[in-house]
Amino acid sequence: MSDAKITSTYFAELIRENRTAELNRVSVLLCERMSLFLRTVYKATPSLSDECAQAAFEKVYTGVKSGEIKDLENMFGYCINAVKNEYKMALRKDSKSKEFDAEEVESEGYIQPPDIFDVLSDREREIALKSCVSQLKDSRRDLFLRILSLINTPEKEAAAKLNMSHAQYRTQKSRIISVLRECVSQKLGS
Protein backbone atom coordinates (compact mmCIF):
# COMPACT_ATOMS: atom_id res chain seq x y z
CA MET A 1 0.00 0.00 0.00
CA SER A 2 1.37 3.43 -0.88
CA ASP A 3 2.04 5.98 1.82
CA ALA A 4 -0.69 8.26 0.50
CA LYS A 5 -3.36 5.58 1.11
CA ILE A 6 -2.65 4.89 4.77
CA THR A 7 -5.88 5.53 6.64
CA SER A 8 -6.77 5.37 10.29
CA THR A 9 -8.87 2.28 9.68
CA TYR A 10 -6.06 0.55 7.79
CA PHE A 11 -3.59 1.39 10.55
CA ALA A 12 -5.92 0.02 13.25
CA GLU A 13 -6.48 -3.09 11.13
CA LEU A 14 -2.70 -3.70 10.93
CA ILE A 15 -2.45 -3.54 14.70
CA ARG A 16 -5.44 -5.79 15.38
CA GLU A 17 -4.33 -8.37 12.80
CA ASN A 18 -0.70 -8.18 13.99
CA ARG A 19 0.65 -7.79 10.44
CA THR A 20 4.17 -7.13 11.69
CA ALA A 21 6.05 -6.41 8.44
CA GLU A 22 3.57 -3.81 7.17
CA LEU A 23 3.05 -2.45 10.70
CA ASN A 24 6.80 -1.88 11.03
CA ARG A 25 6.84 0.09 7.79
CA VAL A 26 3.81 2.16 8.74
CA SER A 27 5.04 2.73 12.29
CA VAL A 28 8.33 4.15 11.01
CA LEU A 29 6.42 6.57 8.76
CA LEU A 30 4.01 7.53 11.52
CA CYS A 31 6.78 8.06 14.08
CA GLU A 32 8.69 10.22 11.59
CA ARG A 33 5.61 12.36 11.04
CA MET A 34 4.83 12.69 14.74
CA SER A 35 8.44 13.67 15.37
CA LEU A 36 8.31 16.21 12.56
CA PHE A 37 5.11 17.63 14.06
CA LEU A 38 6.89 18.23 17.40
CA ARG A 39 9.95 19.76 15.74
CA THR A 40 7.82 22.04 13.58
CA VAL A 41 5.11 23.12 16.00
CA TYR A 42 6.92 22.97 19.34
CA LYS A 43 10.54 23.44 18.16
CA ALA A 44 11.50 20.20 19.94
CA THR A 45 14.98 18.78 19.52
CA PRO A 46 15.26 15.85 17.10
CA SER A 47 16.21 13.37 19.82
CA LEU A 48 13.41 14.41 22.19
CA SER A 49 10.84 14.50 19.39
CA ASP A 50 11.89 11.01 18.23
CA GLU A 51 11.67 9.68 21.79
CA CYS A 52 8.22 11.21 22.32
CA ALA A 53 7.02 9.86 18.98
CA GLN A 54 8.13 6.34 19.95
CA ALA A 55 6.38 6.61 23.33
CA ALA A 56 3.20 7.97 21.73
CA PHE A 57 3.18 5.21 19.13
CA GLU A 58 3.56 2.62 21.89
CA LYS A 59 0.55 4.06 23.75
CA VAL A 60 -1.59 4.12 20.63
CA TYR A 61 -0.51 0.60 19.66
CA THR A 62 -1.27 -0.74 23.15
CA GLY A 63 -4.57 1.14 23.28
CA VAL A 64 -5.79 -0.33 20.00
CA LYS A 65 -4.49 -3.81 20.85
CA SER A 66 -6.23 -3.80 24.26
CA GLY A 67 -9.44 -2.25 22.93
CA GLU A 68 -9.06 0.91 25.05
CA ILE A 69 -9.06 3.09 21.95
CA LYS A 70 -12.41 2.67 20.29
CA ASP A 71 -12.50 5.66 17.90
CA LEU A 72 -10.62 3.91 15.11
CA GLU A 73 -11.69 6.49 12.52
CA ASN A 74 -9.53 9.18 14.13
CA MET A 75 -6.33 7.25 14.86
CA PHE A 76 -4.03 9.92 13.45
CA GLY A 77 -5.65 12.66 15.50
CA TYR A 78 -5.22 10.46 18.53
CA CYS A 79 -1.52 9.97 17.61
CA ILE A 80 -0.97 13.73 17.39
CA ASN A 81 -2.60 14.28 20.79
CA ALA A 82 -0.57 11.42 22.27
CA VAL A 83 2.74 12.77 20.96
CA LYS A 84 1.89 16.28 22.15
CA ASN A 85 1.11 14.90 25.63
CA GLU A 86 4.34 12.86 25.68
CA TYR A 87 6.30 15.99 24.79
CA LYS A 88 4.65 18.04 27.53
CA MET A 89 5.31 15.27 30.09
CA ALA A 90 8.95 15.11 29.01
CA LEU A 91 9.30 18.87 29.48
CA ARG A 92 7.74 18.70 32.94
CA LYS A 93 9.97 15.79 33.92
CA ASP A 94 13.03 17.62 32.58
CA SER A 95 12.21 20.81 34.47
CA LYS A 96 11.81 18.85 37.72
CA SER A 97 15.11 17.03 37.29
CA LYS A 98 17.31 20.07 36.59
CA GLU A 99 20.50 19.81 38.63
CA PHE A 100 22.09 22.64 40.57
CA ASP A 101 24.93 24.44 38.90
CA ALA A 102 28.05 23.33 40.80
CA GLU A 103 29.73 26.74 40.53
CA GLU A 104 26.58 28.48 41.74
CA VAL A 105 26.30 26.13 44.71
CA GLU A 106 29.98 26.55 45.65
CA SER A 107 29.78 30.34 45.31
CA GLU A 108 27.04 30.37 47.92
CA GLY A 109 29.23 28.45 50.36
CA TYR A 110 27.61 25.05 50.00
CA ILE A 111 29.74 21.95 49.63
CA GLN A 112 28.48 19.32 47.22
CA PRO A 113 28.51 15.79 48.60
CA PRO A 114 30.42 13.26 46.52
CA ASP A 115 28.36 11.52 43.88
CA ILE A 116 26.95 8.48 45.61
CA PHE A 117 27.37 6.33 42.49
CA ASP A 118 31.13 6.93 42.59
CA VAL A 119 31.25 5.65 46.16
CA LEU A 120 29.05 2.59 45.92
CA SER A 121 30.42 -0.77 44.94
CA ASP A 122 29.23 -2.73 41.94
CA ARG A 123 27.78 -5.30 44.32
CA GLU A 124 25.45 -2.74 45.89
CA ARG A 125 24.27 -1.65 42.45
CA GLU A 126 23.67 -5.26 41.44
CA ILE A 127 21.60 -5.90 44.57
CA ALA A 128 19.56 -2.74 43.95
CA LEU A 129 18.99 -3.69 40.30
CA LYS A 130 17.85 -7.22 41.20
CA SER A 131 15.44 -5.76 43.73
CA CYS A 132 14.07 -3.30 41.16
CA VAL A 133 13.66 -6.04 38.54
CA SER A 134 11.74 -8.14 41.06
CA GLN A 135 9.41 -5.18 41.71
CA LEU A 136 8.41 -4.86 38.05
CA LYS A 137 4.96 -6.09 37.06
CA ASP A 138 5.12 -9.70 35.87
CA SER A 139 4.54 -8.76 32.23
CA ARG A 140 7.24 -6.06 32.28
CA ARG A 141 9.69 -8.32 34.13
CA ASP A 142 9.12 -11.12 31.61
CA LEU A 143 9.60 -8.71 28.72
CA PHE A 144 12.75 -7.28 30.31
CA LEU A 145 14.22 -10.75 30.74
CA ARG A 146 13.35 -11.66 27.14
CA ILE A 147 14.91 -8.43 25.88
CA LEU A 148 17.96 -9.09 28.03
CA SER A 149 18.33 -12.56 26.52
CA LEU A 150 18.42 -10.94 23.06
CA ILE A 151 20.77 -8.10 24.05
CA ASN A 152 23.39 -8.96 21.41
CA THR A 153 20.77 -9.43 18.67
CA PRO A 154 20.11 -6.53 16.27
CA GLU A 155 17.01 -4.61 17.38
CA LYS A 156 14.90 -5.38 14.31
CA GLU A 157 15.67 -9.08 14.63
CA ALA A 158 14.96 -9.05 18.37
CA ALA A 159 11.65 -7.26 17.75
CA ALA A 160 10.65 -9.90 15.22
CA LYS A 161 11.54 -12.70 17.67
CA LEU A 162 9.33 -11.03 20.27
CA ASN A 163 6.48 -10.52 17.75
CA MET A 164 6.71 -6.73 18.07
CA SER A 165 7.18 -3.90 15.68
CA HIS A 166 10.64 -2.36 15.77
CA ALA A 167 9.21 0.88 17.16
CA GLN A 168 7.30 -0.95 19.87
CA TYR A 169 10.41 -2.92 20.83
CA ARG A 170 12.54 0.23 21.16
CA THR A 171 9.86 2.01 23.16
CA GLN A 172 9.27 -0.90 25.54
CA LYS A 173 13.02 -1.41 26.04
CA SER A 174 13.56 2.30 26.67
CA ARG A 175 10.70 2.54 29.16
CA ILE A 176 11.76 -0.49 31.17
CA ILE A 177 15.37 0.71 31.34
CA SER A 178 14.19 4.16 32.41
CA VAL A 179 12.01 2.69 35.19
CA LEU A 180 14.89 0.50 36.38
CA ARG A 181 17.38 3.40 36.36
CA GLU A 182 15.03 5.54 38.42
CA CYS A 183 14.35 2.69 40.86
CA VAL A 184 18.06 1.90 41.31
CA SER A 185 18.81 5.58 41.76
CA GLN A 186 16.16 5.86 44.47
CA LYS A 187 17.37 2.74 46.26
CA LEU A 188 20.99 3.83 46.22
CA GLY A 189 20.23 7.42 47.06
CA SER A 190 18.19 6.65 50.17
PDB file of N, CA and C in Angstrom, residues 8 10 18 37 39 42 53 57-58 65 70 73 91 96 104 109 111 122 135 143-144 147 163 177 185:
ATOM      1  N   SER A   8      -6.650   5.753   8.887  1.00  0.00           N
ATOM      2  CA  SER A   8      -6.771   5.371  10.294  1.00  0.00           C
ATOM      3  C   SER A   8      -7.290   3.945  10.429  1.00  0.00           C
ATOM      4  N   TYR A  10      -7.087   1.489   8.240  1.00  0.00           N
ATOM      5  CA  TYR A  10      -6.059   0.551   7.792  1.00  0.00           C
ATOM      6  C   TYR A  10      -4.997   0.356   8.875  1.00  0.00           C
ATOM      7  N   ASN A  18      -2.112  -7.908  13.687  1.00  0.00           N
ATOM      8  CA  ASN A  18      -0.699  -8.175  13.990  1.00  0.00           C
ATOM      9  C   ASN A  18       0.111  -8.473  12.726  1.00  0.00           C
ATOM     10  N   PHE A  37       6.128  16.754  13.482  1.00  0.00           N
ATOM     11  CA  PHE A  37       5.106  17.627  14.062  1.00  0.00           C
ATOM     12  C   PHE A  37       5.677  18.352  15.287  1.00  0.00           C
ATOM     13  N   ARG A  39       8.847  18.861  16.113  1.00  0.00           N
ATOM     14  CA  ARG A  39       9.949  19.761  15.745  1.00  0.00           C
ATOM     15  C   ARG A  39       9.421  21.033  15.089  1.00  0.00           C
ATOM     16  N   TYR A  42       6.425  22.676  18.002  1.00  0.00           N
ATOM     17  CA  TYR A  42       6.924  22.973  19.342  1.00  0.00           C
ATOM     18  C   TYR A  42       8.424  23.254  19.393  1.00  0.00           C
ATOM     19  N   ALA A  53       7.787  10.527  20.032  1.00  0.00           N
ATOM     20  CA  ALA A  53       7.023   9.859  18.978  1.00  0.00           C
ATOM     21  C   ALA A  53       6.971   8.358  19.232  1.00  0.00           C
ATOM     22  N   PHE A  57       3.559   6.348  19.968  1.00  0.00           N
ATOM     23  CA  PHE A  57       3.179   5.213  19.131  1.00  0.00           C
ATOM     24  C   PHE A  57       2.891   3.992  20.003  1.00  0.00           C
ATOM     25  N   GLU A  58       3.741   3.760  20.992  1.00  0.00           N
ATOM     26  CA  GLU A  58       3.559   2.615  21.890  1.00  0.00           C
ATOM     27  C   GLU A  58       2.205   2.698  22.604  1.00  0.00           C
ATOM     28  N   LYS A  65      -4.621  -2.367  20.610  1.00  0.00           N
ATOM     29  CA  LYS A  65      -4.491  -3.807  20.851  1.00  0.00           C
ATOM     30  C   LYS A  65      -5.397  -4.252  22.005  1.00  0.00           C
ATOM     31  N   LYS A  70     -11.280   3.171  21.051  1.00  0.00           N
ATOM     32  CA  LYS A  70     -12.412   2.667  20.287  1.00  0.00           C
ATOM     33  C   LYS A  70     -12.689   3.507  19.041  1.00  0.00           C
ATOM     34  N   GLU A  73     -11.630   5.613  13.696  1.00  0.00           N
ATOM     35  CA  GLU A  73     -11.694   6.488  12.523  1.00  0.00           C
ATOM     36  C   GLU A  73     -10.771   7.687  12.672  1.00  0.00           C
ATOM     37  N   LEU A  91       8.856  17.542  29.047  1.00  0.00           N
ATOM     38  CA  LEU A  91       9.297  18.871  29.477  1.00  0.00           C
ATOM     39  C   LEU A  91       9.107  19.053  30.974  1.00  0.00           C
ATOM     40  N   LYS A  96      11.721  19.306  36.335  1.00  0.00           N
ATOM     41  CA  LYS A  96      11.811  18.849  37.719  1.00  0.00           C
ATOM     42  C   LYS A  96      13.169  18.251  38.046  1.00  0.00           C
ATOM     43  N   GLU A 104      27.538  27.657  41.003  1.00  0.00           N
ATOM     44  CA  GLU A 104      26.583  28.481  41.739  1.00  0.00           C
ATOM     45  C   GLU A 104      26.473  27.999  43.184  1.00  0.00           C
ATOM     46  N   GLY A 109      28.648  29.031  49.162  1.00  0.00           N
ATOM     47  CA  GLY A 109      29.232  28.455  50.363  1.00  0.00           C
ATOM     48  C   GLY A 109      28.812  27.029  50.656  1.00  0.00           C
ATOM     49  N   ILE A 111      28.806  22.972  50.092  1.00  0.00           N
ATOM     50  CA  ILE A 111      29.740  21.945  49.628  1.00  0.00           C
ATOM     51  C   ILE A 111      28.914  20.808  49.070  1.00  0.00           C
ATOM     52  N   ASP A 122      30.040  -2.071  42.961  1.00  0.00           N
ATOM     53  CA  ASP A 122      29.228  -2.725  41.936  1.00  0.00           C
ATOM     54  C   ASP A 122      28.253  -3.709  42.567  1.00  0.00           C
ATOM     55  N   GLN A 135      10.578  -6.019  41.436  1.00  0.00           N
ATOM     56  CA  GLN A 135       9.413  -5.177  41.715  1.00  0.00           C
ATOM     57  C   GLN A 135       8.606  -4.840  40.464  1.00  0.00           C
ATOM     58  N   LEU A 143       9.111  -9.370  29.921  1.00  0.00           N
ATOM     59  CA  LEU A 143       9.595  -8.715  28.720  1.00  0.00           C
ATOM     60  C   LEU A 143      11.046  -8.271  28.889  1.00  0.00           C
ATOM     61  N   PHE A 144      11.372  -7.709  30.050  1.00  0.00           N
ATOM     62  CA  PHE A 144      12.754  -7.278  30.308  1.00  0.00           C
ATOM     63  C   PHE A 144      13.713  -8.459  30.198  1.00  0.00           C
ATOM     64  N   ILE A 147      14.072  -9.409  26.568  1.00  0.00           N
ATOM     65  CA  ILE A 147      14.910  -8.426  25.876  1.00  0.00           C
ATOM     66  C   ILE A 147      16.368  -8.629  26.266  1.00  0.00           C
ATOM     67  N   ASN A 163       7.758 -10.835  18.414  1.00  0.00           N
ATOM     68  CA  ASN A 163       6.480 -10.521  17.751  1.00  0.00           C
ATOM     69  C   ASN A 163       6.046  -9.084  18.014  1.00  0.00           C
ATOM     70  N   ILE A 177      14.050   0.269  30.873  1.00  0.00           N
ATOM     71  CA  ILE A 177      15.367   0.708  31.342  1.00  0.00           C
ATOM     72  C   ILE A 177      15.241   1.994  32.142  1.00  0.00           C
ATOM     73  N   SER A 185      18.366   4.294  41.253  1.00  0.00           N
ATOM     74  CA  SER A 185      18.812   5.580  41.760  1.00  0.00           C
ATOM     75  C   SER A 185      18.160   5.892  43.108  1.00  0.00           C
TER      76      SER A 185
END
